[in-house]
PDB file of C-alpha atoms in Angstrom:
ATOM      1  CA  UNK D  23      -5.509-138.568-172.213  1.00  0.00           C
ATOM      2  CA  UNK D  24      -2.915-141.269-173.016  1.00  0.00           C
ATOM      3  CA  UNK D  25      -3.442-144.857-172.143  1.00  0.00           C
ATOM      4  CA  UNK D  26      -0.990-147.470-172.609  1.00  0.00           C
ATOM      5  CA  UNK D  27      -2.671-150.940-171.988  1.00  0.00           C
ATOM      6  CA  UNK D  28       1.064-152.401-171.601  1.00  0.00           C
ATOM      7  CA  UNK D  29       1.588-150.399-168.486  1.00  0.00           C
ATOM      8  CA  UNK D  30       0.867-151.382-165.208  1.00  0.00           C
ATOM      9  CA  UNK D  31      -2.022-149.268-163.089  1.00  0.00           C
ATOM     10  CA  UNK D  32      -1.558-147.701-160.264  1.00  0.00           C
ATOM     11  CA  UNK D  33      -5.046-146.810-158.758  1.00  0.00           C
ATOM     12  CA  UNK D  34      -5.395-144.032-156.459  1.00  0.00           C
ATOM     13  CA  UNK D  35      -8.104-142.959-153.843  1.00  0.00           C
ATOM     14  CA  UNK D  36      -8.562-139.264-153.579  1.00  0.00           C
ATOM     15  CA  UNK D  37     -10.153-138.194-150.373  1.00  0.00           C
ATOM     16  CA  UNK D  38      -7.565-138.479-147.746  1.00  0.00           C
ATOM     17  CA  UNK D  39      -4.950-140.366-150.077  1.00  0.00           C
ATOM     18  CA  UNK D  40      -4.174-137.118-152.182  1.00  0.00           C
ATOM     19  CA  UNK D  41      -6.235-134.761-151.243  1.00  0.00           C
ATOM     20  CA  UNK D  42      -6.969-133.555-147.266  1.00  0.00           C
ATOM     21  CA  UNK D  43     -10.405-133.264-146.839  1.00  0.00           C
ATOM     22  CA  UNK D  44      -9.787-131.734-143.285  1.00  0.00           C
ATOM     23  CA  UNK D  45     -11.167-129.047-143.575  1.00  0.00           C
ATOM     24  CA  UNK D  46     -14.679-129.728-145.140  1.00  0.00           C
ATOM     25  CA  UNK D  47     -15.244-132.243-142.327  1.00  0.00           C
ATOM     26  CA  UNK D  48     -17.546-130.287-140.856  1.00  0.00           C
ATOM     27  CA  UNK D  49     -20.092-131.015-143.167  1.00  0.00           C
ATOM     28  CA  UNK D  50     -20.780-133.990-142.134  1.00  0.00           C
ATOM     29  CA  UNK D  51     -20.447-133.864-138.284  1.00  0.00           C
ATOM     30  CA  UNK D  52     -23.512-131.699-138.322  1.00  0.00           C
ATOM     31  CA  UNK D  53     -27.047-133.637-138.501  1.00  0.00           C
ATOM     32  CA  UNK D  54     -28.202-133.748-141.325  1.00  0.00           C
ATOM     33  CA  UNK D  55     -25.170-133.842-143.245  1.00  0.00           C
ATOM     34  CA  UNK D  56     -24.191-130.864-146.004  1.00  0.00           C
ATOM     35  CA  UNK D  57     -23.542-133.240-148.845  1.00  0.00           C
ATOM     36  CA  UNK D  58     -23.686-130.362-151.409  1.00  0.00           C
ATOM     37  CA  UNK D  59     -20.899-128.017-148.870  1.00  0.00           C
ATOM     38  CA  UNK D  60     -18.858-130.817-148.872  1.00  0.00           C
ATOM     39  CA  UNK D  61     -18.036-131.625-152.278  1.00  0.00           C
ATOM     40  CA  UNK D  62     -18.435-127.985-153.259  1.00  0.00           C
ATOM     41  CA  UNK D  63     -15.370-126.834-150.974  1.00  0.00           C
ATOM     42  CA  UNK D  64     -13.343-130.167-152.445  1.00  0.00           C
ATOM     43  CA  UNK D  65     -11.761-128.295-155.325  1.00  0.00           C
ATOM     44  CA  UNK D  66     -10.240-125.965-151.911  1.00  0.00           C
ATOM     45  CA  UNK D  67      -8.800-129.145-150.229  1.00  0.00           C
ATOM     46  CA  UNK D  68      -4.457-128.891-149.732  1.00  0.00           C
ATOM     47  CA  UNK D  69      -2.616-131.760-151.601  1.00  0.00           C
ATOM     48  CA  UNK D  70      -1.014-134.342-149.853  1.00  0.00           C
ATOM     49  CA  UNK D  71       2.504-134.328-150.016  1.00  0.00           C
ATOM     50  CA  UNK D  72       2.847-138.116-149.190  1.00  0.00           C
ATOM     51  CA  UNK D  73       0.474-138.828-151.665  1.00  0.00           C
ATOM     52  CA  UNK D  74       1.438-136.644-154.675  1.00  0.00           C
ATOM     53  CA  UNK D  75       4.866-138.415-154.364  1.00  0.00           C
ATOM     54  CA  UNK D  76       3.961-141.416-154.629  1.00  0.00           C
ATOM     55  CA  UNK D  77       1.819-140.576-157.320  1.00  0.00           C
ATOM     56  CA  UNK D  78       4.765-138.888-159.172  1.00  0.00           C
ATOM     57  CA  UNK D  79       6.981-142.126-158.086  1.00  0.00           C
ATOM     58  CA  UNK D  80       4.364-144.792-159.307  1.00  0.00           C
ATOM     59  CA  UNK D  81       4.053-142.556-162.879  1.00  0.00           C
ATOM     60  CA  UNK D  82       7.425-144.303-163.886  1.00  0.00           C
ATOM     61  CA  UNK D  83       7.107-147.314-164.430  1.00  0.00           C
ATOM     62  CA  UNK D  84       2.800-147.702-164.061  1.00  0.00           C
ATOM     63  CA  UNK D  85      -0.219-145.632-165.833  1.00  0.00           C
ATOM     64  CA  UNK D  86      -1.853-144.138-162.551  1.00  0.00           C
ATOM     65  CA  UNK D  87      -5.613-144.214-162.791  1.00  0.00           C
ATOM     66  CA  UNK D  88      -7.479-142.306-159.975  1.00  0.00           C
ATOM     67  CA  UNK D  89     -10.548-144.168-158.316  1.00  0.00           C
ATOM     68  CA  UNK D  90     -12.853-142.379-155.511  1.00  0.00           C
ATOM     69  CA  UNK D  91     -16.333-142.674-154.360  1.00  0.00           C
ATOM     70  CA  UNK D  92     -17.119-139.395-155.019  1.00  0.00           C
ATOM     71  CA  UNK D  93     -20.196-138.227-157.490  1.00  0.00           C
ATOM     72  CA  UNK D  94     -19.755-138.153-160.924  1.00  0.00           C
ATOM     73  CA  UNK D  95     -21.553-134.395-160.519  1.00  0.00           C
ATOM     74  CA  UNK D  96     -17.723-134.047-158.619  1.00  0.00           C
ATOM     75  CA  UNK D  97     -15.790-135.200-162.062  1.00  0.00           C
ATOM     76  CA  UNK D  98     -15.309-131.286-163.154  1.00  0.00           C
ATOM     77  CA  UNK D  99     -13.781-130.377-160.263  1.00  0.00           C
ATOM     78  CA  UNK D 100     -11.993-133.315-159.720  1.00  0.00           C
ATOM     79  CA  UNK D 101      -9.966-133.420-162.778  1.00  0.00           C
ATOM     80  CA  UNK D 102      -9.083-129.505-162.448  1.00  0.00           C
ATOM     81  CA  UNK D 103      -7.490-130.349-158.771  1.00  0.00           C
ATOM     82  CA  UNK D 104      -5.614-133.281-160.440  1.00  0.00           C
ATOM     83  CA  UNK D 105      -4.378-130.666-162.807  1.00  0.00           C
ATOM     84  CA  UNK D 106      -3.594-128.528-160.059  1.00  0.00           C
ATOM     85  CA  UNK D 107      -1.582-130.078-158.184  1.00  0.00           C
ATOM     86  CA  UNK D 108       0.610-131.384-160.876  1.00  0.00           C
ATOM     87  CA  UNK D 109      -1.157-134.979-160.735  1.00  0.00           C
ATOM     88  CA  UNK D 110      -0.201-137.507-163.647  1.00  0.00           C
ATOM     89  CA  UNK D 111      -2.987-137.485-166.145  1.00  0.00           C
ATOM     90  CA  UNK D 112      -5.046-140.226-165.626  1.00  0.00           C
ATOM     91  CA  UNK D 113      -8.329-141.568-165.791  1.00  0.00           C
ATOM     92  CA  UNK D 114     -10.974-141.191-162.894  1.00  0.00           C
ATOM     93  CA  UNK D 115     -13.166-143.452-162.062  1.00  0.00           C
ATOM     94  CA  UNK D 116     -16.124-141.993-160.345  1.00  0.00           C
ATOM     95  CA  UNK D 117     -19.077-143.539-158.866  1.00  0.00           C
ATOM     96  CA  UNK D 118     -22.605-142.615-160.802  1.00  0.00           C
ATOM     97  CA  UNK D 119     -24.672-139.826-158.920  1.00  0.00           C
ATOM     98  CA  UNK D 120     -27.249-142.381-157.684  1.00  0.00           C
ATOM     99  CA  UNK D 121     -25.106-144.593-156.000  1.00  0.00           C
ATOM    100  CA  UNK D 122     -24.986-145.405-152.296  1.00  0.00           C
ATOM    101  CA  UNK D 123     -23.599-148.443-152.293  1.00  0.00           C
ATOM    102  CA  UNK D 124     -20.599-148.764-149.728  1.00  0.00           C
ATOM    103  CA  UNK D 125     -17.313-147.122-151.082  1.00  0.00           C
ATOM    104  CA  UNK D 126     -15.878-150.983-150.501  1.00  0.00           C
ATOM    105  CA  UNK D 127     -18.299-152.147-152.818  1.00  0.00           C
ATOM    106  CA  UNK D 128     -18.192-150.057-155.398  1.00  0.00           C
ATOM    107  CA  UNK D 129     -14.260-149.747-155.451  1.00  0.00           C
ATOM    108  CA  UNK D 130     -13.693-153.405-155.064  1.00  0.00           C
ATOM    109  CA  UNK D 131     -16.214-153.670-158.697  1.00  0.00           C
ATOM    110  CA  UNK D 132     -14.277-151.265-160.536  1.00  0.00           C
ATOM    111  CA  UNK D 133     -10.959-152.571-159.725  1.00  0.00           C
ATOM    112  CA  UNK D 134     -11.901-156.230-160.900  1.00  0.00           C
ATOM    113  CA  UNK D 135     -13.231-154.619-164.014  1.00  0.00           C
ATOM    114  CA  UNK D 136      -9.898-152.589-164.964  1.00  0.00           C
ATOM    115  CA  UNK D 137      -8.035-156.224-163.698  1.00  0.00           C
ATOM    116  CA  UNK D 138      -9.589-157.766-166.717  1.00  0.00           C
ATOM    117  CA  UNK D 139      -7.450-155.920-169.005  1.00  0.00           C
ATOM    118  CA  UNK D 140      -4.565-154.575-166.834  1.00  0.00           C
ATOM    119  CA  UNK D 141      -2.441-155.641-164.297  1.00  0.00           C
ATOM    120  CA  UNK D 142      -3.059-153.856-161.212  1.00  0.00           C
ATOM    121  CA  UNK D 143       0.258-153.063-159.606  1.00  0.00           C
ATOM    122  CA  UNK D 144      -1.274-151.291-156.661  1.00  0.00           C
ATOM    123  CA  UNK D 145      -4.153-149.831-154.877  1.00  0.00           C
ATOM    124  CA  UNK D 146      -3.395-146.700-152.362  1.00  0.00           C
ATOM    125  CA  UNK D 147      -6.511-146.034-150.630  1.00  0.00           C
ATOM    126  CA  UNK D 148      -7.153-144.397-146.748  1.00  0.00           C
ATOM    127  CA  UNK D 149     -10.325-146.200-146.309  1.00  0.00           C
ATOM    128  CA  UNK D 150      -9.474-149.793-144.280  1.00  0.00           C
ATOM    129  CA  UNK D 151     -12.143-151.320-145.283  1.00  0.00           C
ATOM    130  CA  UNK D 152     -11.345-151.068-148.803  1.00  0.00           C
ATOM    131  CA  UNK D 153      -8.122-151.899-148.467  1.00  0.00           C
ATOM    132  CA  UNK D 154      -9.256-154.997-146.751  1.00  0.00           C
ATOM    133  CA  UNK D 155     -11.319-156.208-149.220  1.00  0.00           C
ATOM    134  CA  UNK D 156      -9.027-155.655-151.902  1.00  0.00           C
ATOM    135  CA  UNK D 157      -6.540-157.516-150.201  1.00  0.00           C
ATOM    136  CA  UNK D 158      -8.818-160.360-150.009  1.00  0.00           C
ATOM    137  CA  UNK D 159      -9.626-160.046-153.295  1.00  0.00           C
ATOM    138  CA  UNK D 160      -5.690-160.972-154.238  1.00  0.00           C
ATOM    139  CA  UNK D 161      -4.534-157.154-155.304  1.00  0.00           C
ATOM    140  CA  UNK D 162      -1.951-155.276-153.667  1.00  0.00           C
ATOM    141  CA  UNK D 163      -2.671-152.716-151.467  1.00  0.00           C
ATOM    142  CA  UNK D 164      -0.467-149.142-149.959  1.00  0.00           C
ATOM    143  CA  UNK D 165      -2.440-147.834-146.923  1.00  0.00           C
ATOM    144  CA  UNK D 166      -2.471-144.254-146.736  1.00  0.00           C
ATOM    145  CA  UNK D 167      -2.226-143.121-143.165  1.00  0.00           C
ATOM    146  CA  UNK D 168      -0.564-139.763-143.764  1.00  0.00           C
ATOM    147  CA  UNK D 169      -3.729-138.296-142.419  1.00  0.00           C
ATOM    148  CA  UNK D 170      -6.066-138.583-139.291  1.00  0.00           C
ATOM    149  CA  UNK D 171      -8.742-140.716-139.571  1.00  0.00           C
ATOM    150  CA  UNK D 172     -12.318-138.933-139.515  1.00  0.00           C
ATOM    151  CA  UNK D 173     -15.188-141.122-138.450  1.00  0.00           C
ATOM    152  CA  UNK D 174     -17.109-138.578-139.989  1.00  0.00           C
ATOM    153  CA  UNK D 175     -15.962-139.754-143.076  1.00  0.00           C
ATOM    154  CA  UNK D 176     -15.739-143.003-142.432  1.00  0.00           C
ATOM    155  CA  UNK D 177     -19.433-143.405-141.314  1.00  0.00           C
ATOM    156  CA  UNK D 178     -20.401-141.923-144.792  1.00  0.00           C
ATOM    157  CA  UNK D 179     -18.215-144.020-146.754  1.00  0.00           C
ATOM    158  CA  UNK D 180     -19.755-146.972-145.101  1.00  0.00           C
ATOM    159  CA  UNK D 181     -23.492-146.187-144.158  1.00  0.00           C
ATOM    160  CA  UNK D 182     -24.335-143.694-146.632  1.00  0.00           C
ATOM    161  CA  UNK D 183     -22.230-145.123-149.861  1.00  0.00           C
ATOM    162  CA  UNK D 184     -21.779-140.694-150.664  1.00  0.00           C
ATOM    163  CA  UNK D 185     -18.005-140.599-151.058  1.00  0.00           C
TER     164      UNK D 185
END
């Protein structure tokens, strides 16, 4: 992995920012929700185009870090769809298994943390709330909305701190 500390980050969300997690939405619209089917069929979720270019784009002038609330049980998976796709190496930030704090929350903490030692060029995130908060908190933020919204997803983010 290659850090440069001089470089700018650019911090990217996965769910919905690069990858589409339309089609394992399911798994959470049913009561109670299939945690375990859900990140399981991640490594089968299509790329988003809007969000692999910007990826690409940000690559040349910032070190692009990739930050998502999913489970650190995910991280294997995760870093092969990166791969995948053609992703700049980067690090990922995951959250620990045990954590259900909201995805604004945890987020938010690890992007003051990197701060201390980088600038922070820009955040791309889907989630609102997260991009609110990190707006607040002074960094600059690139909404995703290349993909419909799933309150699905959105509940969970929130109310069950899983992703």
């Amino acid at each position: 992995m290659t850090q440069n500390s001089s470089r700018p980050l650019a911090v990217f969300d996965l769910d919905n920012t690069l990858a589409d997690t339309a089609h394992r939405q399911r798994f959470l619209e049913r009561a109670p929700r299939d945690w375990q089917a859900f990140f399981a069929a991640a490594p089968h979720d299509p790329p988003l185009p809007e969000g692999v270019a910007l990826a690409l784009d940000s690559a040349r002038e910032c070190e692009v870090v990739y930050l998502t609330g999913r489970p650190e049980r995910c991280r294997r998976d995760t870093v092969a769809w990166l791969a995948a796709q053609g992703l700049p190496e980067g690090r990922v930030w995951m959250r620990r298994n045990d954590d259900r704090r909201p995805a604004r929350s945890t987020k938010l903490e690890t992007l003051r943390r990197l701060a201390r030692d980088h600038e922070i060029r820009v955040l791309v995130d889907d989630d609102e709330l997260v991009c609110q908060d990190a707006e607040r908190a002074g960094f600059s933020v690139v909404r995703a909305r290349w993909t419909a919204e799933s309150g699905a997803l959105k509940e969970a983010q929130e109310g069950e701190g899983r992703t």
